[in-house]
PDB file of C-alpha atoms in Angstrom:
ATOM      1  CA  UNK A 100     -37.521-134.840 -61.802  1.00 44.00           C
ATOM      2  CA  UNK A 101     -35.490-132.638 -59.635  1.00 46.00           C
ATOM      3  CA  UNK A 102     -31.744-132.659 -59.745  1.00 51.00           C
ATOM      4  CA  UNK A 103     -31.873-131.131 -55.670  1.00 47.00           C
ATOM      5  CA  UNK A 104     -32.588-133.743 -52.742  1.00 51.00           C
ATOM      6  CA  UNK A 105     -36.041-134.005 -50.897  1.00 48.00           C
ATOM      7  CA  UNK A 106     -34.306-132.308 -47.821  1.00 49.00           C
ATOM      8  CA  UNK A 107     -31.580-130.457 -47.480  1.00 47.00           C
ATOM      9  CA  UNK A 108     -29.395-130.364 -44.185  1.00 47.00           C
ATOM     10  CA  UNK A 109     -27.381-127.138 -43.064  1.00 50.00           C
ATOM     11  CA  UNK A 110     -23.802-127.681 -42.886  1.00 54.00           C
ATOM     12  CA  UNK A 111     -21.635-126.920 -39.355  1.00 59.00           C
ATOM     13  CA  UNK A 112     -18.400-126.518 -39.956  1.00 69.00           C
ATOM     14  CA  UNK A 113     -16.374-129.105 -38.012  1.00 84.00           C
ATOM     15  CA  UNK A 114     -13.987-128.073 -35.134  1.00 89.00           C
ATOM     16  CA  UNK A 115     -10.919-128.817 -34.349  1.00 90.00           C
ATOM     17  CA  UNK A 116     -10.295-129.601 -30.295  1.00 92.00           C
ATOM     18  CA  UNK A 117      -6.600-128.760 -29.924  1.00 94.00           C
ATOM     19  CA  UNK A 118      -6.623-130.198 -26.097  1.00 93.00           C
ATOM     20  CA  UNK A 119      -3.826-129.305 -23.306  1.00 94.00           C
ATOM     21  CA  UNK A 120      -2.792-132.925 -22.835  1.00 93.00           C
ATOM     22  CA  UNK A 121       0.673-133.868 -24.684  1.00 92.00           C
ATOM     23  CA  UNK A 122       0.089-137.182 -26.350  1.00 90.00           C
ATOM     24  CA  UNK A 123       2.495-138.611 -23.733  1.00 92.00           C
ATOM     25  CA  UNK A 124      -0.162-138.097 -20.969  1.00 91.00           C
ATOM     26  CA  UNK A 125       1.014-134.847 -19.728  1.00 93.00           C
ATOM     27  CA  UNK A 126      -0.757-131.599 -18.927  1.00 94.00           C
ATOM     28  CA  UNK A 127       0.452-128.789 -21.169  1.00 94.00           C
ATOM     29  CA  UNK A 128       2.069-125.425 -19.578  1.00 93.00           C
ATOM     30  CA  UNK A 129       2.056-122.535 -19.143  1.00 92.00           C
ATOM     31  CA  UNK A 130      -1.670-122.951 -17.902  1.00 91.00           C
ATOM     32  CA  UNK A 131      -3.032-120.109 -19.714  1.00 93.00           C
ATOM     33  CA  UNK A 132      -1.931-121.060 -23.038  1.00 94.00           C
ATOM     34  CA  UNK A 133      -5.417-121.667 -24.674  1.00 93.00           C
ATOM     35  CA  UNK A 134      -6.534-117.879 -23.943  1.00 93.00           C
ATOM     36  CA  UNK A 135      -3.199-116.585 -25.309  1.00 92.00           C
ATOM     37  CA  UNK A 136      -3.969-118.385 -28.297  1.00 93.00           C
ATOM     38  CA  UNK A 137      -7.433-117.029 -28.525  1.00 91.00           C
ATOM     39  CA  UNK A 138      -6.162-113.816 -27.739  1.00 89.00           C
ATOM     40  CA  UNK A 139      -3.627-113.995 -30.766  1.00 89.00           C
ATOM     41  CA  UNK A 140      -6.664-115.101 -32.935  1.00 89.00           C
ATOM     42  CA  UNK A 141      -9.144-112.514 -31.459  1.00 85.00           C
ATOM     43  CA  UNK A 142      -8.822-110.263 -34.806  1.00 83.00           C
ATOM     44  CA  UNK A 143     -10.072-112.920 -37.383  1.00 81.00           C
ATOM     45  CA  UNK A 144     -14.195-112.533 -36.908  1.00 77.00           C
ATOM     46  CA  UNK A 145     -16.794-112.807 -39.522  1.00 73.00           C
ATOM     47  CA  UNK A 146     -17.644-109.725 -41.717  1.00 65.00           C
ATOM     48  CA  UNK A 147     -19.623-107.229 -40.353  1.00 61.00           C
ATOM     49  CA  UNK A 148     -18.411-108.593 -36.667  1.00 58.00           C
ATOM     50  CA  UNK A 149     -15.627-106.770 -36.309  1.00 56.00           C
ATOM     51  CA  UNK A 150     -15.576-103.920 -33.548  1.00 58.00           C
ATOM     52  CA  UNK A 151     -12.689-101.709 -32.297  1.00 59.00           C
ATOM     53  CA  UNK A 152     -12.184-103.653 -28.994  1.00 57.00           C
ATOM     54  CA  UNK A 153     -12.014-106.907 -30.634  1.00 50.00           C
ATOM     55  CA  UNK A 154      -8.821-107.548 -29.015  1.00 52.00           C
ATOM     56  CA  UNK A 155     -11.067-107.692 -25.637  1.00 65.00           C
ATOM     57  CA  UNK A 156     -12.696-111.150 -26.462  1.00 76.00           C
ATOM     58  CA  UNK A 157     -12.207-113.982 -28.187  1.00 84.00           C
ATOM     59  CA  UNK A 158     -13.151-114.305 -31.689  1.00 86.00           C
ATOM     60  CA  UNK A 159     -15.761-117.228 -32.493  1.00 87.00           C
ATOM     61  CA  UNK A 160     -13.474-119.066 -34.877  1.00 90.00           C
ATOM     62  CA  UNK A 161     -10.788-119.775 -31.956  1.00 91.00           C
ATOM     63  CA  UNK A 162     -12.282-120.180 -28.368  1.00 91.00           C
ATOM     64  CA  UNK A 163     -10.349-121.262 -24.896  1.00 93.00           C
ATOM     65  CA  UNK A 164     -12.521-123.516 -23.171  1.00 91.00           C
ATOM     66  CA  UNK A 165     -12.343-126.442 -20.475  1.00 90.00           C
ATOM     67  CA  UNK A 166     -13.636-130.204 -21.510  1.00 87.00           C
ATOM     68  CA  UNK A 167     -13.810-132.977 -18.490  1.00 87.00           C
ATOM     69  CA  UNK A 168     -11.633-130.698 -16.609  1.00 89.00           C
ATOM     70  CA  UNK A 169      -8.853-130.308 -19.852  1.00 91.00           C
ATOM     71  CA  UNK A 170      -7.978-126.808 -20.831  1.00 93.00           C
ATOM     72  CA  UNK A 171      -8.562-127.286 -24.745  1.00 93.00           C
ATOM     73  CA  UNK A 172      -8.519-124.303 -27.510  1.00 94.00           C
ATOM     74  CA  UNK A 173     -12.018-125.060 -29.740  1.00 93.00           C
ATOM     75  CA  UNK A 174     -10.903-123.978 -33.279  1.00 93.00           C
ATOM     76  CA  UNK A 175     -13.704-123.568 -36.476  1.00 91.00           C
ATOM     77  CA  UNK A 176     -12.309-124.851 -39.576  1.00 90.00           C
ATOM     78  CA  UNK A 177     -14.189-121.917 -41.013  1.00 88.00           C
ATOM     79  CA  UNK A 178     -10.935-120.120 -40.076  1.00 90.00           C
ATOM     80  CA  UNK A 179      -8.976-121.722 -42.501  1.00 90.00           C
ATOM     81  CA  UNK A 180     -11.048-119.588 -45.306  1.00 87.00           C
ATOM     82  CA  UNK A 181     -10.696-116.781 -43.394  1.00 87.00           C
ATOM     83  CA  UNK A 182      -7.209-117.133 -42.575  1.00 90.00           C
ATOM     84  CA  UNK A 183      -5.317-120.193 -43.516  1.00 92.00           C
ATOM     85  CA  UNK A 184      -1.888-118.969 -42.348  1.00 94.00           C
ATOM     86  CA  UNK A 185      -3.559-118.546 -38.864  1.00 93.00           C
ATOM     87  CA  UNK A 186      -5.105-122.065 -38.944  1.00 94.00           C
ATOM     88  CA  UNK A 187      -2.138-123.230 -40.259  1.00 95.00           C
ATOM     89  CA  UNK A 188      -0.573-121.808 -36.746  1.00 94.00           C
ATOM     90  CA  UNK A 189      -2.346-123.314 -34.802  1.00 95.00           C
ATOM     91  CA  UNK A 190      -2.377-126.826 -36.088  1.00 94.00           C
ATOM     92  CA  UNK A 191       1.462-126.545 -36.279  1.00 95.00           C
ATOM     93  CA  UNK A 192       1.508-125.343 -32.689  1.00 95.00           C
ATOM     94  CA  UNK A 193      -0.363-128.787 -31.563  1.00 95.00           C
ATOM     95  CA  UNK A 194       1.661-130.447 -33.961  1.00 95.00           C
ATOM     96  CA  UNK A 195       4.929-129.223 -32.131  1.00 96.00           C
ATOM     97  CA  UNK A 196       4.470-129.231 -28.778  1.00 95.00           C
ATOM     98  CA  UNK A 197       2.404-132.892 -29.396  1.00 95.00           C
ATOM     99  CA  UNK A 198      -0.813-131.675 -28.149  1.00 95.00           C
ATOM    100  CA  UNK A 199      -3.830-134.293 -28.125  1.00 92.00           C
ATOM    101  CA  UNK A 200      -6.066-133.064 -31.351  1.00 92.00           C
ATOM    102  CA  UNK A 201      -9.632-133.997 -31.697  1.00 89.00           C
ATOM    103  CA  UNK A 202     -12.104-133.103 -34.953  1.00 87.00           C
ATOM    104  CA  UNK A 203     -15.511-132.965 -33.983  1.00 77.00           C
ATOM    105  CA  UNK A 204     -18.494-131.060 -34.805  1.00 65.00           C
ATOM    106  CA  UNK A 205     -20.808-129.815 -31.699  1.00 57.00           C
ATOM    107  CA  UNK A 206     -24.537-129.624 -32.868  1.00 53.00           C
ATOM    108  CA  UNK A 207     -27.691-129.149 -30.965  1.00 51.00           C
ATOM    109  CA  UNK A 208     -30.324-131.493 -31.783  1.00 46.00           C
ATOM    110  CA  UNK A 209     -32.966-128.708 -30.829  1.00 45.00           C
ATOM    111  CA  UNK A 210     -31.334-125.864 -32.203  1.00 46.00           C
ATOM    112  CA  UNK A 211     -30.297-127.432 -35.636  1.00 48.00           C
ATOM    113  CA  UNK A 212     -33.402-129.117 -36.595  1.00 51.00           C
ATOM    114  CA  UNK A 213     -34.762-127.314 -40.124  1.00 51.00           C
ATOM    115  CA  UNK A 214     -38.467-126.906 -40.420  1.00 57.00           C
ATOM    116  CA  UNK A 215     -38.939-129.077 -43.295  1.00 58.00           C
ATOM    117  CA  UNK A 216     -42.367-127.166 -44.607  1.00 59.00           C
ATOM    118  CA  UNK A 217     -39.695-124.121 -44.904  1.00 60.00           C
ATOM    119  CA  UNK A 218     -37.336-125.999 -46.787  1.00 64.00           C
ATOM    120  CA  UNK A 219     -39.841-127.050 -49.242  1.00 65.00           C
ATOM    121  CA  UNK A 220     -40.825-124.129 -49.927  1.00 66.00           C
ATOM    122  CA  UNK A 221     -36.810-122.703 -50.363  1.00 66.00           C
ATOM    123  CA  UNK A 222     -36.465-126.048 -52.493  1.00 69.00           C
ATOM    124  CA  UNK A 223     -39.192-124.854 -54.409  1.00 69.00           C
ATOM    125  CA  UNK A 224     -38.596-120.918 -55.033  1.00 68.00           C
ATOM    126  CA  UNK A 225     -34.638-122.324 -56.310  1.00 66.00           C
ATOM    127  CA  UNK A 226     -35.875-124.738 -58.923  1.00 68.00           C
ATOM    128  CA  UNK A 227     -38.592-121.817 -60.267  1.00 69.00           C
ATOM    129  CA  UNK A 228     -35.662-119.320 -60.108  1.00 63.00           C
ATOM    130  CA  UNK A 229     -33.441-122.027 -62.164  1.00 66.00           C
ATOM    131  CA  UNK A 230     -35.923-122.653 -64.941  1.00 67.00           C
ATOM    132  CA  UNK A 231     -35.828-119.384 -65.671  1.00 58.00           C
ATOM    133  CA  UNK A 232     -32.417-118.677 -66.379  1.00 49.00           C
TER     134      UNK A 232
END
């Protein structure tokens, strides 16, 4: 019997909404303050992504973005492996101006769904791989 499960399911790291609404109701300024974040964050990218003019866009861990008509920063928790001090930062900034702070984790339905014959056969090439070590 097989110690791995029958299918296996890719894992998204969650995100973390950090959303310009104080938890008293109000809108958060300076209005821009999402894409100064994002620009603060725009050096932390994954390997191999990083490029000389990374400080003109937004890195993919950290993104300014605008939710039912809410300027909110969308933040990966894969930045806390990359960076914890930086995720760290930003939580705290939420934290102390009381910013509105959502976890979620955005999939597509289309996009995400494995092909389960090419699972199978990953399943299968990892358990011959594992009896012979």
């Amino acid at each position: 019997m097989s110690a791995f499960p029958q299918t296996l399911q890719l894992v998204k790291p969650r995100e973390i909404f950090i959303r310009g609404v104080t938890l008293d109701g109000r809108t958060f300024r300076p209005s821009d303050w999402a894409e100064r974040l994002a620009g603060l964050m725009a050096r932390f990218r994954p390997v191999g992504q990083y490029r000389k003019e990374a400080h003109l866009g937004y890195s993919p861990y950290c993104v300014p973005t605008l939710v039912d008509g809410v300027r909110c920063l969308v933040v990966s928790e894969s930045l806390r492996d990359i960076e914890p001090m930086a995720f760290d930062f930003l939580l705290n900034f939420a934290r102390d101006n009381q910013l509105d702070v959502v976890e979620a984790c955005l999939t597509s339905a289309a996009a995400e769904e494995p092909d389960m014959q090419d699972l199978g056969l990953a399943r299968d090439a990892l358990q011959r791989v594992l009896q012979t070590v």
